[in-house]
XYZ file of C-alpha atoms in Angstrom:
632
model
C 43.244 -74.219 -10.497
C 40.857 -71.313 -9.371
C 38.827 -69.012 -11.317
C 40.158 -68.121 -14.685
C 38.821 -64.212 -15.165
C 35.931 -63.180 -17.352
C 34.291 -61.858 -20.742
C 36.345 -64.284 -23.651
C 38.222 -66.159 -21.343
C 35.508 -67.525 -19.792
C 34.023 -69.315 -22.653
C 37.374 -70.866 -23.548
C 38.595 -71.654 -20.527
C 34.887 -73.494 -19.741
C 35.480 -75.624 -23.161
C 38.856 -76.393 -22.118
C 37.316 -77.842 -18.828
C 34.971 -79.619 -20.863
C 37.383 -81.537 -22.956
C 39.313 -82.183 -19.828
C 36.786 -83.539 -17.711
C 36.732 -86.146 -21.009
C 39.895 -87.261 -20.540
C 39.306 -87.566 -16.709
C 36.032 -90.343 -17.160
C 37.831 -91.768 -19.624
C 41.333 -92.258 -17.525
C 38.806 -92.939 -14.527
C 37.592 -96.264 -16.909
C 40.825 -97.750 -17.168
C 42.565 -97.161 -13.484
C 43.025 -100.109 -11.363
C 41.730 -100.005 -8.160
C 44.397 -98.098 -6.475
C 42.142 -94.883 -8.112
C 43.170 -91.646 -9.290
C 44.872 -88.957 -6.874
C 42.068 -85.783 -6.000
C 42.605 -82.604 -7.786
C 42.094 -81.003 -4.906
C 41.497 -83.600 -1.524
C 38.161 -83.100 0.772
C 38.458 -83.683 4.358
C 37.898 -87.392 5.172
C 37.969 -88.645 1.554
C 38.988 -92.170 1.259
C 41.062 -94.397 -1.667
C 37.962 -94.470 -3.697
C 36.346 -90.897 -3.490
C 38.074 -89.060 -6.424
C 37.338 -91.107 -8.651
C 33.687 -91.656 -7.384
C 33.270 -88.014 -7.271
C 34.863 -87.128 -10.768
C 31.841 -87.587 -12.496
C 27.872 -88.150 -12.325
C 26.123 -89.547 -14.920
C 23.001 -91.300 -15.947
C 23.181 -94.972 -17.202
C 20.391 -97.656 -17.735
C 17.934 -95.310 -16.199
C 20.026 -93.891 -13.086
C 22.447 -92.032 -11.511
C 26.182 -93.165 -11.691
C 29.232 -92.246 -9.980
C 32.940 -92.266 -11.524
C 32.995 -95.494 -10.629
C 29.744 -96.847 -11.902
C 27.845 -97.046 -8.731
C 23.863 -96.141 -8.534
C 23.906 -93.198 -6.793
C 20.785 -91.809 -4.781
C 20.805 -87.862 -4.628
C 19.322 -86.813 -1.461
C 19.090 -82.939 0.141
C 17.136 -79.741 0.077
C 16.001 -76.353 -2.319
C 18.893 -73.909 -1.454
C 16.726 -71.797 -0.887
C 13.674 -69.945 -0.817
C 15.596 -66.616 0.206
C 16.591 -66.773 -3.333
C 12.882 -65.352 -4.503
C 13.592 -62.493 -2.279
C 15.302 -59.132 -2.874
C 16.808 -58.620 1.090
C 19.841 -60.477 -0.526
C 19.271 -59.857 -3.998
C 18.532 -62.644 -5.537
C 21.141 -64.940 -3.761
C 20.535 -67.905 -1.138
C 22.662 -66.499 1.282
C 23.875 -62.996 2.544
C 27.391 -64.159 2.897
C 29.990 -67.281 1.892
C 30.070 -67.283 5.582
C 26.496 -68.397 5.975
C 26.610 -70.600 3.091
C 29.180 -72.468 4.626
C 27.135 -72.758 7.886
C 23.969 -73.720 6.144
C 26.250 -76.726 3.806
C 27.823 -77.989 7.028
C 24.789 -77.856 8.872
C 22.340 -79.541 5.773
C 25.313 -82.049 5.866
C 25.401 -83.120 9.453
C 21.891 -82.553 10.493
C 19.722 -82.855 7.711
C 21.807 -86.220 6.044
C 21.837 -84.203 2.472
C 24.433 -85.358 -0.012
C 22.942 -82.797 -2.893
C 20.946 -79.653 -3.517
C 18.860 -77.679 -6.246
C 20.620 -74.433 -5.872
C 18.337 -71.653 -6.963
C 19.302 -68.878 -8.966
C 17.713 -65.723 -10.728
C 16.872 -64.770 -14.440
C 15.993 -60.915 -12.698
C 19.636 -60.171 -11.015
C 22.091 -62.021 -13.516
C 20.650 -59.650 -15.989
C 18.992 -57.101 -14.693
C 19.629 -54.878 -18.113
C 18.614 -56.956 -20.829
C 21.884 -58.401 -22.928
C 23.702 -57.434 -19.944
C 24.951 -59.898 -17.469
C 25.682 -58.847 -13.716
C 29.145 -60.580 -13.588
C 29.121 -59.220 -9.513
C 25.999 -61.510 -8.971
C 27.330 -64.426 -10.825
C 30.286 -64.291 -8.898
C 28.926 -64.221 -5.353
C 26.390 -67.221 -6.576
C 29.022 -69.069 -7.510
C 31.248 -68.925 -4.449
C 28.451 -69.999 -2.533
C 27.778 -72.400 -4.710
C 31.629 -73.753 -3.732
C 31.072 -73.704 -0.361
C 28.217 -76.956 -0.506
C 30.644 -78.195 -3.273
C 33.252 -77.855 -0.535
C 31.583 -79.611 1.584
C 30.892 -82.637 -0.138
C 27.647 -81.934 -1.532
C 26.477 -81.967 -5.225
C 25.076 -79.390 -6.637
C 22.738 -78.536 -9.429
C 21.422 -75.503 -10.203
C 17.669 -74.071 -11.067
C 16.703 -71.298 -12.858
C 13.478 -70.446 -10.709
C 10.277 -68.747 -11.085
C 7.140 -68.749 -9.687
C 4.410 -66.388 -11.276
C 6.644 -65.463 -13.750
C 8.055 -62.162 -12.060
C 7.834 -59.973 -8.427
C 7.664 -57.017 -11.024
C 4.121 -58.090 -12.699
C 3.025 -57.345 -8.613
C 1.680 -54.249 -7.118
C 3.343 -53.024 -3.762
C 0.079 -53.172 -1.957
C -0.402 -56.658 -3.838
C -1.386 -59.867 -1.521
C 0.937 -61.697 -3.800
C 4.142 -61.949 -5.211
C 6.362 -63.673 -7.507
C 10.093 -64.297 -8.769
C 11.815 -64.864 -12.238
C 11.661 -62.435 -15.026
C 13.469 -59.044 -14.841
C 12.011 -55.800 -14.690
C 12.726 -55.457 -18.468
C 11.350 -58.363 -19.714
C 7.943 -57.577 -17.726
C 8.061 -53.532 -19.079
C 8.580 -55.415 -22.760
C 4.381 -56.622 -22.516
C 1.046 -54.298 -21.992
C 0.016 -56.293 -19.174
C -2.874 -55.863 -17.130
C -2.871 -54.722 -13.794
C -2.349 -58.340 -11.466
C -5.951 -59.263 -10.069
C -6.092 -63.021 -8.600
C -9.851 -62.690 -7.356
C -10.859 -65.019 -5.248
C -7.848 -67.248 -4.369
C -6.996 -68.257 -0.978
C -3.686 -70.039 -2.230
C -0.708 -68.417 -4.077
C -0.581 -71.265 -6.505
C -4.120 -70.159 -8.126
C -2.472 -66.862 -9.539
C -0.980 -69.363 -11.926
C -3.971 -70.036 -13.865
C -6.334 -67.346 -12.469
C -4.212 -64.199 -12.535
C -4.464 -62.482 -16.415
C -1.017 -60.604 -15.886
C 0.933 -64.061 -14.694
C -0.923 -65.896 -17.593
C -0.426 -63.737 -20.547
C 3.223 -62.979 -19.608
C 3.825 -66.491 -18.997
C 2.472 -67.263 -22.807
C 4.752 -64.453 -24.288
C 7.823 -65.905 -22.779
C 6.909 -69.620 -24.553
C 6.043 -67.933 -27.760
C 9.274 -66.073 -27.366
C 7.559 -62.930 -27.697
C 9.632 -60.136 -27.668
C 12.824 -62.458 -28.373
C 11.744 -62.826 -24.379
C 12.763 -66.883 -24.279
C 15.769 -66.227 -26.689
C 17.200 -63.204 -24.565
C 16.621 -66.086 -21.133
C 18.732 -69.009 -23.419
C 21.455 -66.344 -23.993
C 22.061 -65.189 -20.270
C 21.520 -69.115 -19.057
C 24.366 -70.057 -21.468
C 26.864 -66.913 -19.733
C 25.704 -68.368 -16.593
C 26.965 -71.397 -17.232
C 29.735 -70.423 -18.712
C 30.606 -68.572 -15.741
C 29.970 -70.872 -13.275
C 32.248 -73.802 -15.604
C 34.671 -70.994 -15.539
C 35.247 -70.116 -12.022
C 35.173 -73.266 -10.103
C 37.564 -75.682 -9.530
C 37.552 -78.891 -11.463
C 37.352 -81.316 -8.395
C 34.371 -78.369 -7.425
C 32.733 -78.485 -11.272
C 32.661 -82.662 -11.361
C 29.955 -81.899 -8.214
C 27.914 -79.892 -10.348
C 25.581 -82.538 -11.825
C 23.436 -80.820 -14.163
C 21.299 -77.989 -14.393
C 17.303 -77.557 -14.077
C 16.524 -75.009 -17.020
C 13.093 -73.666 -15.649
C 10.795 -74.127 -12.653
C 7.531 -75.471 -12.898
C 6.802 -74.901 -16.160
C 3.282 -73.682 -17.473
C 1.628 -71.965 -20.554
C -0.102 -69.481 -18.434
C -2.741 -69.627 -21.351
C -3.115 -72.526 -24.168
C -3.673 -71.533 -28.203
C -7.013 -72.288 -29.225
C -7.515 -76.055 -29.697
C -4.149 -76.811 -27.531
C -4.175 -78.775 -25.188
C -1.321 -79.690 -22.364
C 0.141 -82.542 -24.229
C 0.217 -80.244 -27.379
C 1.496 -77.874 -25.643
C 4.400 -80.164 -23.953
C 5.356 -81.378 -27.537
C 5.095 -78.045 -29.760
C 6.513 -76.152 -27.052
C 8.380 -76.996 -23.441
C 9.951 -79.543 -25.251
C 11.299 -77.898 -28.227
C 12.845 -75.169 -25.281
C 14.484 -78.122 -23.323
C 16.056 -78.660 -26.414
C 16.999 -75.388 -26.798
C 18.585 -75.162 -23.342
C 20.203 -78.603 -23.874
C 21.683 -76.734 -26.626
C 23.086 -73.865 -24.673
C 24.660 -76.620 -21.944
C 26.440 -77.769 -24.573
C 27.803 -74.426 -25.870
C 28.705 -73.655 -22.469
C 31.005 -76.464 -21.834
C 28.764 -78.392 -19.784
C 28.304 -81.545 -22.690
C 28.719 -84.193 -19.722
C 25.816 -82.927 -17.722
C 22.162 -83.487 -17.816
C 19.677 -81.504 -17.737
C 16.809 -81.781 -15.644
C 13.933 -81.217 -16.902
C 10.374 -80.911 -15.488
C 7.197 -81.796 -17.380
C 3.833 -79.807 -17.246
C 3.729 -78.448 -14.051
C 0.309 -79.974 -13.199
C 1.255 -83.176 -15.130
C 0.676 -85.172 -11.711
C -1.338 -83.179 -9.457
C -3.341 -84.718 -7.062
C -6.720 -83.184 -7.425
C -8.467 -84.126 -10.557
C -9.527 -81.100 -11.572
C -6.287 -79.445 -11.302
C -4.359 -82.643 -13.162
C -3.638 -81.664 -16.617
C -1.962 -84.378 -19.096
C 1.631 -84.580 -19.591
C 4.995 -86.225 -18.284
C 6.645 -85.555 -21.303
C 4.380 -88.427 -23.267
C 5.367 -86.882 -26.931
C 9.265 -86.764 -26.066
C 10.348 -90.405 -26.667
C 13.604 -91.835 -24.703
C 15.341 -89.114 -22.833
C 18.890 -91.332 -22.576
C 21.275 -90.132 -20.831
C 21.263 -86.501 -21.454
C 18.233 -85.797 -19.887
C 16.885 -86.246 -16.114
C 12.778 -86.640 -15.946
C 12.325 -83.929 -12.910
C 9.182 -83.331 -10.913
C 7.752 -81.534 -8.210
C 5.298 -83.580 -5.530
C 3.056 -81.810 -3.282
C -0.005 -83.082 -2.017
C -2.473 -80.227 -2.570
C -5.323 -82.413 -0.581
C -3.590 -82.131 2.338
C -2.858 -78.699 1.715
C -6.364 -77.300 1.107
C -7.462 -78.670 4.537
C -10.836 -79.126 2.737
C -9.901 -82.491 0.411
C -8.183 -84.367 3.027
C -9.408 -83.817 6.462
C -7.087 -86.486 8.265
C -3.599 -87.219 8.016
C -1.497 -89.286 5.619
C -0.760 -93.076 6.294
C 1.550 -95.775 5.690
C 1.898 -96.081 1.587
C 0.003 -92.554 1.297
C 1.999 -91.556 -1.916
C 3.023 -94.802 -3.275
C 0.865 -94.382 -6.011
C 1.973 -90.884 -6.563
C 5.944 -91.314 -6.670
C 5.588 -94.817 -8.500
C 4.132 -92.892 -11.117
C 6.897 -90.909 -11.885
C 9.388 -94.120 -11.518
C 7.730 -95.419 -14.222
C 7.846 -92.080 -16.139
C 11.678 -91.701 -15.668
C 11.539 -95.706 -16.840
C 9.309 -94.950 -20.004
C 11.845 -91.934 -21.053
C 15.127 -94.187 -20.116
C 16.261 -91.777 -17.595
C 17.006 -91.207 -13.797
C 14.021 -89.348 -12.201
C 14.430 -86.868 -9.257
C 11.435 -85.136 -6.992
C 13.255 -81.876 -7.104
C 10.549 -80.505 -4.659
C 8.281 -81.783 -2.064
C 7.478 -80.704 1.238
C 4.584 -79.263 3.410
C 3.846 -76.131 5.595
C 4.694 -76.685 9.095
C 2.714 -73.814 10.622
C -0.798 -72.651 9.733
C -3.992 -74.863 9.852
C -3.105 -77.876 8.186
C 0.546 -77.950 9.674
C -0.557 -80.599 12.371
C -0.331 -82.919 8.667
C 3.329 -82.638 7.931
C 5.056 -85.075 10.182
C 2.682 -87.803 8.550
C 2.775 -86.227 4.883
C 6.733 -85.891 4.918
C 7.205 -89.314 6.323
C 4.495 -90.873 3.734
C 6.869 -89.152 1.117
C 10.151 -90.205 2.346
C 8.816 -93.417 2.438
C 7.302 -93.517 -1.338
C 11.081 -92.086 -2.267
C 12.477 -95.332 -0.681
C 10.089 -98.089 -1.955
C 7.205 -98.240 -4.259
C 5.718 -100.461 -1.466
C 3.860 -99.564 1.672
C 5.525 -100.598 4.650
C 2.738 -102.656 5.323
C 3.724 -105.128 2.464
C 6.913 -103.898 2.418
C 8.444 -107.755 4.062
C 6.292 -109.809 1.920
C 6.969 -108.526 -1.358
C 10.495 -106.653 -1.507
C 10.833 -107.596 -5.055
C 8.457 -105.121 -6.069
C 10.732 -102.225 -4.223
C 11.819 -100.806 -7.354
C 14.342 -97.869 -7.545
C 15.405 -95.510 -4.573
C 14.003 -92.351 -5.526
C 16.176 -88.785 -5.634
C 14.795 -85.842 -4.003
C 15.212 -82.654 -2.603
C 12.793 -81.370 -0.225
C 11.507 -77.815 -0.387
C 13.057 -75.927 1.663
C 16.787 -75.035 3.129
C 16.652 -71.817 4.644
C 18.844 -71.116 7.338
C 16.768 -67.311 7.569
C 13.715 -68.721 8.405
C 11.524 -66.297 11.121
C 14.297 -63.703 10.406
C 13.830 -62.316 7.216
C 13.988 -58.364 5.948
C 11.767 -58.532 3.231
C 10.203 -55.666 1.607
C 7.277 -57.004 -0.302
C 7.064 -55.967 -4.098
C 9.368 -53.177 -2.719
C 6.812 -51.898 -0.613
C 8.768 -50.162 2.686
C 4.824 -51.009 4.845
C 5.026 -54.385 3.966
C 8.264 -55.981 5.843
C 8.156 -59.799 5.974
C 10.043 -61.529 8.742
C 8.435 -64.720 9.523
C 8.584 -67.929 7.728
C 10.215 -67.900 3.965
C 8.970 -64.299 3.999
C 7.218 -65.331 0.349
C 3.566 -65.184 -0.284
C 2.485 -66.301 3.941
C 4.863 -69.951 2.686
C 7.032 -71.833 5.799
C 8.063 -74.797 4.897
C 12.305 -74.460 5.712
C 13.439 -77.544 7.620
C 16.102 -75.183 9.250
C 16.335 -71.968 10.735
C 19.305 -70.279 13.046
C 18.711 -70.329 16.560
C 19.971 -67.144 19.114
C 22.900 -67.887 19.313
C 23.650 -68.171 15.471
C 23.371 -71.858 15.394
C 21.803 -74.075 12.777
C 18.611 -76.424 14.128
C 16.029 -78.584 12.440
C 12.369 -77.298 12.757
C 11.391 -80.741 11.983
C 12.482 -83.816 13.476
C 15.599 -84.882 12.821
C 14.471 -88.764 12.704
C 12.662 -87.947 9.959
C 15.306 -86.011 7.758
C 18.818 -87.554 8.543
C 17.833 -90.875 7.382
C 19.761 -93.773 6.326
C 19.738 -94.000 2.713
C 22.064 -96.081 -0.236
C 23.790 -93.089 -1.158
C 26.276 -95.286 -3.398
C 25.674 -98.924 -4.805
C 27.993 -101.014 -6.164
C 26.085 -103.021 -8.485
C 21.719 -102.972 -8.531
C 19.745 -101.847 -5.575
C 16.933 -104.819 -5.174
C 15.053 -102.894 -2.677
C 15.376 -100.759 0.002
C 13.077 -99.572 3.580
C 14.112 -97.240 6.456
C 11.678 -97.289 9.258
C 12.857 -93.740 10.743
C 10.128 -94.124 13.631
C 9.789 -90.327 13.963
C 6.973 -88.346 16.027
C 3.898 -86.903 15.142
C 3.921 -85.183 18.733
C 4.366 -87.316 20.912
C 3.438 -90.548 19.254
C 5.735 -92.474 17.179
C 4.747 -93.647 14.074
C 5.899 -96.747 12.933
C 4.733 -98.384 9.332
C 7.016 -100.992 8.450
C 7.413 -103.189 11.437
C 9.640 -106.350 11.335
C 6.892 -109.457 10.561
C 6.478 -111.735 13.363
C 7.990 -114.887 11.207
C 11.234 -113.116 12.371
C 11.046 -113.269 15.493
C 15.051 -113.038 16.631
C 15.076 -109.982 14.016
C 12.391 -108.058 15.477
C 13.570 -108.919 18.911
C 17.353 -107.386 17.802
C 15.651 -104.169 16.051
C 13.110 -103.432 19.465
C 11.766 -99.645 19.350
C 14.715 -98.640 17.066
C 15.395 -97.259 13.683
C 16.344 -99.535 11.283
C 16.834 -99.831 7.287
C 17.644 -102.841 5.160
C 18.950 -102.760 1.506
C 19.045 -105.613 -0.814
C 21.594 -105.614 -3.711
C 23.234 -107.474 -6.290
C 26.828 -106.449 -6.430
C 29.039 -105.591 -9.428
C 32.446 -107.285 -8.359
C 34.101 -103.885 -8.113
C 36.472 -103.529 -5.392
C 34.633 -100.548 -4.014
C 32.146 -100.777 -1.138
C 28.936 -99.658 -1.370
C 27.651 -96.742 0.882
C 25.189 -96.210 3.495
C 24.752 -92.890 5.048
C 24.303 -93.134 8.679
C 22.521 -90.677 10.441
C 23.544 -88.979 13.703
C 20.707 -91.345 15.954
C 23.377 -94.023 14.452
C 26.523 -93.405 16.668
C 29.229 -96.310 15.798
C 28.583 -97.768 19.202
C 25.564 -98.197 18.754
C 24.865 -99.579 15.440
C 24.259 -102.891 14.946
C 24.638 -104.643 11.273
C 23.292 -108.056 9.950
C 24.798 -108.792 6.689
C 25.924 -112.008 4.631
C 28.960 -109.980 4.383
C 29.566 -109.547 8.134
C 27.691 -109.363 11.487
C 28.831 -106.585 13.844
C 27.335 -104.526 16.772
C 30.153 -101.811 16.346
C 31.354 -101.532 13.242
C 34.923 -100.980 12.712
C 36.880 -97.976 11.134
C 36.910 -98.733 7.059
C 40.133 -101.025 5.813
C 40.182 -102.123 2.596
C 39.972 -105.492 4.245
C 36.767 -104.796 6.163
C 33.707 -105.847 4.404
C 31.251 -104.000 6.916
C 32.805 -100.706 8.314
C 32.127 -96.964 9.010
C 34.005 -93.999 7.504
C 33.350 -90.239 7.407
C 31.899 -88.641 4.517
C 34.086 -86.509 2.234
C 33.453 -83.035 3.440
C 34.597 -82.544 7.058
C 31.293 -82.072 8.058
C 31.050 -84.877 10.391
C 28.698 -86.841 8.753
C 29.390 -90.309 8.701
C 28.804 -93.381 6.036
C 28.450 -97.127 5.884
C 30.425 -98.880 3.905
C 29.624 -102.593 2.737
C 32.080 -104.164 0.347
C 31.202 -107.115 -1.442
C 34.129 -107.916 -4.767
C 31.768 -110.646 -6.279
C 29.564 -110.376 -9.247
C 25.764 -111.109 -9.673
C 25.221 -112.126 -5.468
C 22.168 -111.143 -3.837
C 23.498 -109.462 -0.794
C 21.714 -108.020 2.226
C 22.484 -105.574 5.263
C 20.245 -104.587 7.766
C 21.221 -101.617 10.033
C 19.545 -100.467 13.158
C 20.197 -98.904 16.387
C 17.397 -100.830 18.574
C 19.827 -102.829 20.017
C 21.759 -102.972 23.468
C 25.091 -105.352 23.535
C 23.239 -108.188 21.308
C 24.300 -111.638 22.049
C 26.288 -113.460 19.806
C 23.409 -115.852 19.950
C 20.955 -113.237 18.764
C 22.905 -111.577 16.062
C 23.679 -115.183 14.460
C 19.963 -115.796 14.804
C 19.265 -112.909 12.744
C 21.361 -113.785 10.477
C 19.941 -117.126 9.639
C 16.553 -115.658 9.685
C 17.361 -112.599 6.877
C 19.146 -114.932 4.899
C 16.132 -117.453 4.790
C 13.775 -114.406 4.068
C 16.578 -113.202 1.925
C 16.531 -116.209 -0.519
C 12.766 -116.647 -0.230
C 11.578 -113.359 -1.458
C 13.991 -112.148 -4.185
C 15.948 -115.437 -5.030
């Protein structure tokens, strides 16, 4: 069933869905293992991926598939060019290129999700008006990563509150509010002073702060007039995909990076969190709910400078007043590491366990709120002066996503892993070097390279001469082998991608030299090892394997199975390789384990060269041993 027309029939038909995507989870419960036939069948989906894919939720503090697995969401910001006005407010200038950039985030970058960014300014451009023309061409690109296999959830994105608070000669600009909502204030003309960053207008910049403080006091019925078009949005969007294409929409991120711009006297962050970003979550939460979109969380963000990493730009928060989230509610963050990005606070560059301080902070927010947490942005420049950093910085983040441990104690204490973090890295922008952006309208002020916003380049992708999709960043580092599904608990989890800074290869995590046949069978190569308990469900859990990990060359150790080409997936096949839904190429591990409570293990790597039989058993014995020793 396709799109279902507009105005009326929208909100009915997006209720409807609602009450039928009920019924769905609840049939899903009570099938057998034979699962439920796809609404509507992706390339290369298996027995078990309709019902996995019916539904996300969150449960017991994370994600969860149709099928009760712990799901990791992994991908990119789609994208950047959604700040801009050469496409008007959309990601991509075509369906076309959206379904280039999904199959390409897919196969290259290893993404199985993104934060899809959309615009308060062009789906209502005249106030109580909503552009029905934008909504539509949003949401068909929207279908095409949904198409592809890839979740989805949305973001309502700002950043200095509006382009339109900007002068055309302006060294700055911003994104977010409509032209109306900006004429509605007496602002003063935009004057940053001295501010080498674009970040500082948020706090420095009298036009960005006081219009920022009308829209939380709802001045101007500003923040009631936003709830209203975010509800026909979603209505919309509930109304015109498919149901097998609106079970991949996993929630929806009401605002980006919120701030106060300015504080009431006597207020301070933590006030401000609990008298006023929280009582508007709740207001949007509200609006999901109208919309049809009950079974989805949303995922909110704290204070934006709730965990920055200079202390004098850290301001309290985390959502401290807001008690437990449940399920209803994702704890969302942004991570960048402004020391690095100064060039003045960090001189060198990041390390092995750089950030594990930093991300296990916000697994033990998410845990504090009983929710799922998600970095919905980090990332770094990758040209400019401190662009030499970001090989280290992104792998020091991956890494912190993966394990709350360095890799340097990563062997010795794997207990202490924790959760496998979500995140989407900033950015996905297949433009990147080729934009056509007038700045603040301003016809002497075309921006072409980078993301063509405020001197910013951090897209992992750009098109090539010929049309094509290629990383700007090594693709050792992005397509990584992550537990994209678990059946049962993740125990803990490492990848040791061994990607470049130049020409050296960094590794942090090497195998310990009490396993000796282990390290021997890994070498130079990439490896990652999960621990689990599993669940006794009958389906497997699921590895994705990036494309350095070609079937003949991938070598697993596992108390389930030892391998050095893993066979096509049978139900009978406890270690095996599959595509992932999609068509995209992009190809999974699958590990299936039907007992209940066992401490499993599976190491994966591509170091090795026709292992013996001798060797791989060897390994075996060894992980087992270390297995047993270190968890239990």
């Amino acid at each position: 069933m396709t799109g279902r027309g507009r105005g009326v029939t929208v909100v009915y038909m997006s209720k409807l869905r609602a009450h039928l995507l009920g019924v769905l989870v609840l049939i899903t419960g009570l099938l057998t293992t034979t699962g439920a036939p796809p609404a509507a069948a992706l390339p290369d989906e298996l027995w078990f991926d309709p019902s996995a894919a019916a539904t996300l939720t969150v449960r017991d503090g994370r994600f969860t598939d149709g099928l009760g697995r712990e799901v990791v969401l992994r991908g990119y910001n789609v994208s950047g060019e959604a700040k801009l006005d050469e496409n008007h407010g959309l990601p991509f200038a075509s369906v076309a290129d959206a379904r280039k950039s999904a199959t390409a985030l897919r196969a290259l970058g290893g993404g199985n999700t993104v934060r899809f960014l959309l615009s308060w300014a062009y789906a209502e451009p005249v106030r109580g008006q909503v552009d029905t023309a934008y909504l539509a061409a949003a949401t068909e690109q929207m279908g095409a990563f949904l198409d592809a296999g890839v979740r989805v959830y949305p973001d309502f994105h700002q950043d200095l509150h509006s382009r339109h608070l900007f002068d055309p000669d302006s060294w700055y600009t911003g994104d977010g509010a409509p032209l109306w909502a900006v004429s509605a204030g007496d602002y003063p003309d935009e004057f940053c002073g001295i501010c080498p960053f674009w970040g500082q207008n948020i706090t420095s910049n009298a036009a960005v702060t006081r219009a920022a403080h009308d829209f939380w006091h709802n001045r101007y019925g500003l923040q009631d007039a936003f709830l209203a078009t975010a509800e026909a949005v979603m209505e919309y969007i509930g109304g015109h995909l498919t149901e097998a294409q609106f079970a991949g929409v996993v929630g929806f991120d009401p605002y980006n990076e919120p701030h106060a711009g300015t504080y009431d006297a006597g207020q301070t962050s933590r006030a401000w969190e609990k008298d006023v970003l929280w009582p508007f979550h709740e207001r949007f939460r509200a609006r999901m709910d109208a919309a049809g979109w009950q079974a989805k969380p949303a995922f909110v963000e704290p204070n934006l400078f709730w965990n920055a990493n200079l202390d004098f730009q850290r301001q309290e928060g985390g959502l401290l007043d807001a008690g437990t989230l449940g399920p209803r509610y994702v704890f969302n963050t942004h991570f960048y590491d402004q020391k690095a990005i100064s060039g003045i606070f960090m001189w060198g560059k990041a390390g092995d366990g750089q950030y594990a301080t930093d991300f296990a902070t916000v697994r033990d927010r998410a845990a504090a709120t009983g929710t799922a947490a998600v970095v919905s942005e980090f990332g770094h420049p990758l040209s400019g002066t401190v662009s030499d950093k970001a090989p280290t910085v992104l792998k020091a983040m991956y890494q912190a996503l993966d394990s709350r441990v360095p890799g340097a104690g990563w062997w010795s204490g794997p207990a202490r892993s924790g959760s496998v973090l979500s995140g989407t890295q900033w950015q996905w922008d297949i433009y990147s070097g080729r934009h056509h952006e007038l700045m603040n309208g301003n016809p002497g002020k075309v921006l072409t390279t980078g993301d063509a916003w405020n001197d910013e380049d951090l897209s992992a992708v750009r098109l090539d001469d010929s049309g094509t999709a290629v990383l700007r960043q090594d693709a050792r580092l992005l397509d990584r082998i992550y537990p994209s599904a678990t059946a049962g608990r993740a125990v803990a989890f490492t990848y040791e991608d061994r990607s470049r800074d130049g020409s050296t290869t960094l590794t942090w995590n090497r195998v310990p030299s009490t396993l000796p046949r282990t390290a021997e069978l890994v070498g130079s190569g990439q490896y990652g090892l999960l621990l689990w308990r599993s669940d006794g469900s009958a389906e497997p859990t699921e590895l994705h394997l990036p494309a350095s990990f070609p079937t003949a060359a991938t070598t697993v150790v596992s108390d389930l199975g030892v391998t050095a080409t893993p066979p096509a997936y049978t139900r009978s096949t406890p270690v095996a390789v599959a595509r992932e839904p999609g068509g995209t190429g992009s190809r999974r591990l699958l590990l299936t384990a039907s007992d209940t409570g066992t401490l499993h293990y599976a190491l994966v790597t591509n170091g090795a060269s026709a292992p013996s039989a001798a060797l791989l058993a060897a390994a075996r014995t060894e992980l087992a041993n270390w297995a047993a020793a270190a968890v239990g």
